[in-house]
Coordinates of C-alpha atoms in Angstrom, one line a residue:
M274 CA 0.0 0.0 0.0
R275 CA 2.9 2.3 0.7
A276 CA 4.1 2.4 -2.9
T277 CA 0.7 3.6 -4.2
L278 CA 0.3 6.2 -1.5
A279 CA 3.9 7.4 -2.0
I280 CA 3.2 8.0 -5.8
V281 CA -0.1 9.7 -5.0
T282 CA 1.6 12.0 -2.5
A283 CA 4.4 12.8 -5.0
I284 CA 1.9 13.6 -7.7
I285 CA 0.0 16.0 -5.4
I286 CA 3.2 17.7 -4.3
V287 CA 4.4 18.2 -7.9
F288 CA 1.0 19.6 -8.9
V289 CA 1.2 22.1 -6.1
V290 CA 4.6 23.1 -7.3
Q291 CA 3.2 23.4 -10.8
M292 CA 0.7 25.9 -9.5
I293 CA 3.4 28.0 -7.8
V294 CA 6.0 27.7 -10.6
P295 CA 4.2 27.1 -13.9
T296 CA 7.4 26.9 -15.9
I297 CA 8.2 23.6 -14.4
T298 CA 5.5 22.0 -16.6
D299 CA 7.3 23.0 -19.8
E300 CA 10.8 22.0 -18.4
F301 CA 9.8 18.5 -17.3
A302 CA 7.1 17.6 -19.8
L303 CA 7.8 14.8 -22.4
V304 CA 8.4 16.7 -25.6
S305 CA 8.6 14.4 -28.6
S306 CA 11.4 16.3 -30.4
E307 CA 13.6 16.4 -27.3
A308 CA 12.6 13.1 -25.6
F309 CA 15.8 11.1 -26.3
A310 CA 18.0 14.1 -25.5
E311 CA 16.2 14.4 -22.2
P312 CA 15.3 10.8 -21.3
W313 CA 14.4 11.7 -17.7
T314 CA 11.3 13.4 -19.0
F315 CA 9.8 9.9 -19.7
V316 CA 9.5 9.7 -15.9
T317 CA 9.1 13.3 -14.8
S318 CA 6.2 13.9 -17.2
M319 CA 4.2 11.1 -15.4
F320 CA 4.0 13.4 -12.3
L321 CA 2.8 16.5 -14.2
H322 CA -0.9 17.3 -14.8
G323 CA -2.6 20.0 -16.8
D324 CA -5.5 20.9 -14.4
V325 CA -7.5 19.9 -11.4
L326 CA -9.8 17.7 -13.4
H327 CA -6.8 15.9 -15.0
I328 CA -5.1 15.1 -11.7
G329 CA -8.4 14.4 -10.0
Y330 CA -9.4 11.6 -12.4
N331 CA -5.9 10.1 -12.4
L332 CA -5.6 10.1 -8.6
I333 CA -9.0 8.5 -8.1
A334 CA -8.1 5.7 -10.6
L335 CA -4.6 5.3 -9.1
V336 CA -5.9 5.0 -5.5
I337 CA -8.6 2.5 -6.4
F338 CA -6.7 0.3 -8.8
G339 CA -3.2 0.9 -7.5
L340 CA -4.0 -0.1 -3.9
I341 CA -5.8 -3.3 -5.2
L342 CA -3.0 -4.3 -7.5
E343 CA -0.3 -3.6 -4.9
S344 CA -2.1 -5.8 -2.4
V345 CA -2.1 -8.6 -5.0
I346 CA 1.5 -8.4 -6.4
G347 CA 3.4 -6.5 -3.8
A348 CA 5.0 -3.1 -3.7
R349 CA 8.1 -3.9 -5.8
K350 CA 6.2 -5.4 -8.7
F351 CA 3.6 -2.7 -8.5
L352 CA 6.4 0.0 -8.9
L353 CA 7.8 -2.1 -11.8
V354 CA 4.3 -2.0 -13.5
F355 CA 3.7 1.7 -12.8
F356 CA 7.0 3.0 -14.1
G357 CA 7.5 0.4 -16.7
M358 CA 4.1 0.9 -18.3
G359 CA 4.3 4.7 -17.9
I360 CA 7.7 4.8 -19.7
L361 CA 6.4 2.4 -22.4
A362 CA 3.3 4.5 -22.9
G363 CA 5.5 7.6 -23.2
I364 CA 7.7 6.0 -25.8
V365 CA 4.7 5.1 -27.9
A366 CA 3.2 8.6 -27.4
I367 CA 6.2 10.6 -28.8
F368 CA 5.4 9.1 -32.2
F369 CA 1.9 10.5 -32.2
Y370 CA 1.9 13.7 -30.0
T371 CA 4.0 16.8 -29.8
A372 CA 4.1 16.7 -26.0
V373 CA 2.5 14.7 -23.2
I374 CA 2.1 14.9 -19.4
G375 CA 0.2 12.8 -16.9
A376 CA 0.2 9.4 -15.3
S377 CA -2.6 8.0 -17.4
G378 CA -0.4 5.6 -19.4
A379 CA 1.0 4.2 -16.2
I380 CA -2.5 3.9 -14.7
F381 CA -3.9 2.1 -17.7
G382 CA -1.0 -0.3 -17.4
V383 CA -2.1 -1.0 -13.8
I384 CA -5.7 -1.5 -15.0
G385 CA -4.5 -3.8 -17.7
V386 CA -2.6 -6.1 -15.2
L387 CA -5.5 -6.1 -12.8
A388 CA -8.1 -6.8 -15.5
V389 CA -6.2 -10.1 -16.2
L390 CA -5.5 -11.0 -12.6
R391 CA -8.9 -10.0 -11.2
P392 CA -11.3 -9.8 -14.2
R393 CA -14.4 -10.3 -12.1
L394 CA -13.6 -7.4 -9.7
P395 CA -16.8 -5.2 -9.6
V396 CA -16.2 -1.5 -10.6
W397 CA -18.2 1.4 -11.9
A398 CA -17.8 2.5 -15.5
L399 CA -19.9 5.2 -17.1
G400 CA -22.1 5.1 -14.0
V401 CA -22.8 1.4 -14.4
P402 CA -21.4 -1.5 -12.2
M403 CA -19.6 -4.2 -14.2
P404 CA -16.7 -6.6 -14.0
L405 CA -13.3 -5.0 -14.4
I406 CA -12.6 -6.9 -17.6
A407 CA -15.8 -5.3 -19.1
A408 CA -14.9 -1.9 -17.8
A409 CA -11.4 -2.1 -19.3
S410 CA -13.1 -3.0 -22.7
V411 CA -15.4 0.0 -22.4
W412 CA -12.4 2.3 -21.7
L413 CA -10.5 0.8 -24.6
I414 CA -13.4 1.5 -27.0
I415 CA -13.6 5.1 -25.7
D416 CA -9.8 5.5 -26.4
L417 CA -10.1 3.9 -29.8
L418 CA -12.8 6.4 -30.7
G419 CA -10.6 9.2 -29.3
T420 CA -7.9 8.3 -31.9
V421 CA -10.2 9.2 -34.8
S422 CA -11.8 12.3 -33.3
P423 CA -10.3 15.4 -31.6
S424 CA -10.1 14.7 -27.9
N425 CA -7.0 16.6 -26.5
V426 CA -6.1 13.3 -24.8
A427 CA -3.2 11.0 -25.5
N428 CA -5.5 8.1 -26.2
I429 CA -2.8 6.0 -27.9
A430 CA -0.7 6.2 -24.8
H431 CA -3.7 4.8 -22.8
I432 CA -4.1 2.0 -25.3
A433 CA -0.4 1.1 -25.2
G434 CA -0.4 1.1 -21.4
L435 CA -3.6 -1.1 -21.2
F436 CA -2.3 -3.7 -23.7
A437 CA 1.2 -3.8 -22.2
G438 CA -0.3 -4.2 -18.7
A439 CA -2.6 -7.0 -19.9
G440 CA 0.5 -8.7 -21.3
I441 CA 2.3 -8.5 -18.0
G442 CA -0.9 -9.8 -16.3
L443 CA -0.9 -12.8 -18.6
F444 CA 2.7 -13.5 -17.7
W445 CA 1.9 -13.4 -14.0
R446 CA -1.5 -15.1 -14.3
G447 CA -0.4 -18.5 -13.1
E448 CA 1.1 -16.9 -10.0
Y449 CA -1.4 -14.3 -9.0
H450 CA -4.7 -15.2 -10.7
E451 CA -7.7 -15.4 -8.4
R452 CA -8.6 -19.0 -7.8
R453 CA -12.3 -19.9 -7.4
T454 CA -13.3 -21.7 -4.3
K455 CA -14.9 -25.0 -5.1
K456 CA -18.5 -25.3 -3.9
Q457 CA -19.0 -28.1 -1.4
R458 CA -21.5 -30.8 -2.5
P459 CA -24.4 -31.1 -0.1
L460 CA -24.4 -34.4 1.8
S461 CA -26.8 -37.1 0.7
D462 CA -29.4 -38.7 3.1
D463 CA -27.2 -41.8 3.4
E464 CA -24.1 -39.7 4.2
L465 CA -26.1 -37.7 6.8
D466 CA -27.4 -41.0 8.4
A467 CA -23.8 -42.4 8.5
W468 CA -22.5 -39.2 10.1
E469 CA -25.2 -39.2 12.7
E470 CA -24.6 -42.8 13.6
Q471 CA -20.9 -42.2 13.9
Y472 CA -21.5 -39.1 16.1
L473 CA -23.9 -41.0 18.4
Q474 CA -21.4 -43.8 18.7
S475 CA -18.6 -41.4 19.7
E476 CA -20.9 -39.8 22.3
A477 CA -21.8 -43.1 23.8
R478 CA -18.1 -44.0 24.5

């Protein structure tokens, strides 16, 4: 849990600094033309956000899905997913966008992993409760639509994070996949009679 909360805290602190010193956003954003000359921006851009709505949506998703995933795979692997998927989403994004900021790519990576490991987890999407695997599909469709219509959102980075996360989830599926508890078969009349007779005999001793 500590890793998720540490990232959330860092994002909030950075956003406050952005409000005080606006030039920080331009200095540490992931700018496509300068990305490989300034490789640290693949990480720093993940902690920058454009406005309150942007950071608000991301923090809500990070708290919900991050805490759950961290409880399943542990802090170290959670950090690997968050930063690995965030960087990968950034690499994909620079081929499609002039500049990007935000933790969305990393968060979609977290969702992708969790959708494979906990597909039946109930969540709300578009105001409707549904299993996480269905919600992830809905969000994927929304991002696919966003790639063909102006959205001012790095939809392709979201898609890259989601698919990469799902790939990691498949790799870890055998180790962390939720196992269904087998339902116990009700005892037959003969089995109940035998159990009762055995119980009475033991009491009589």
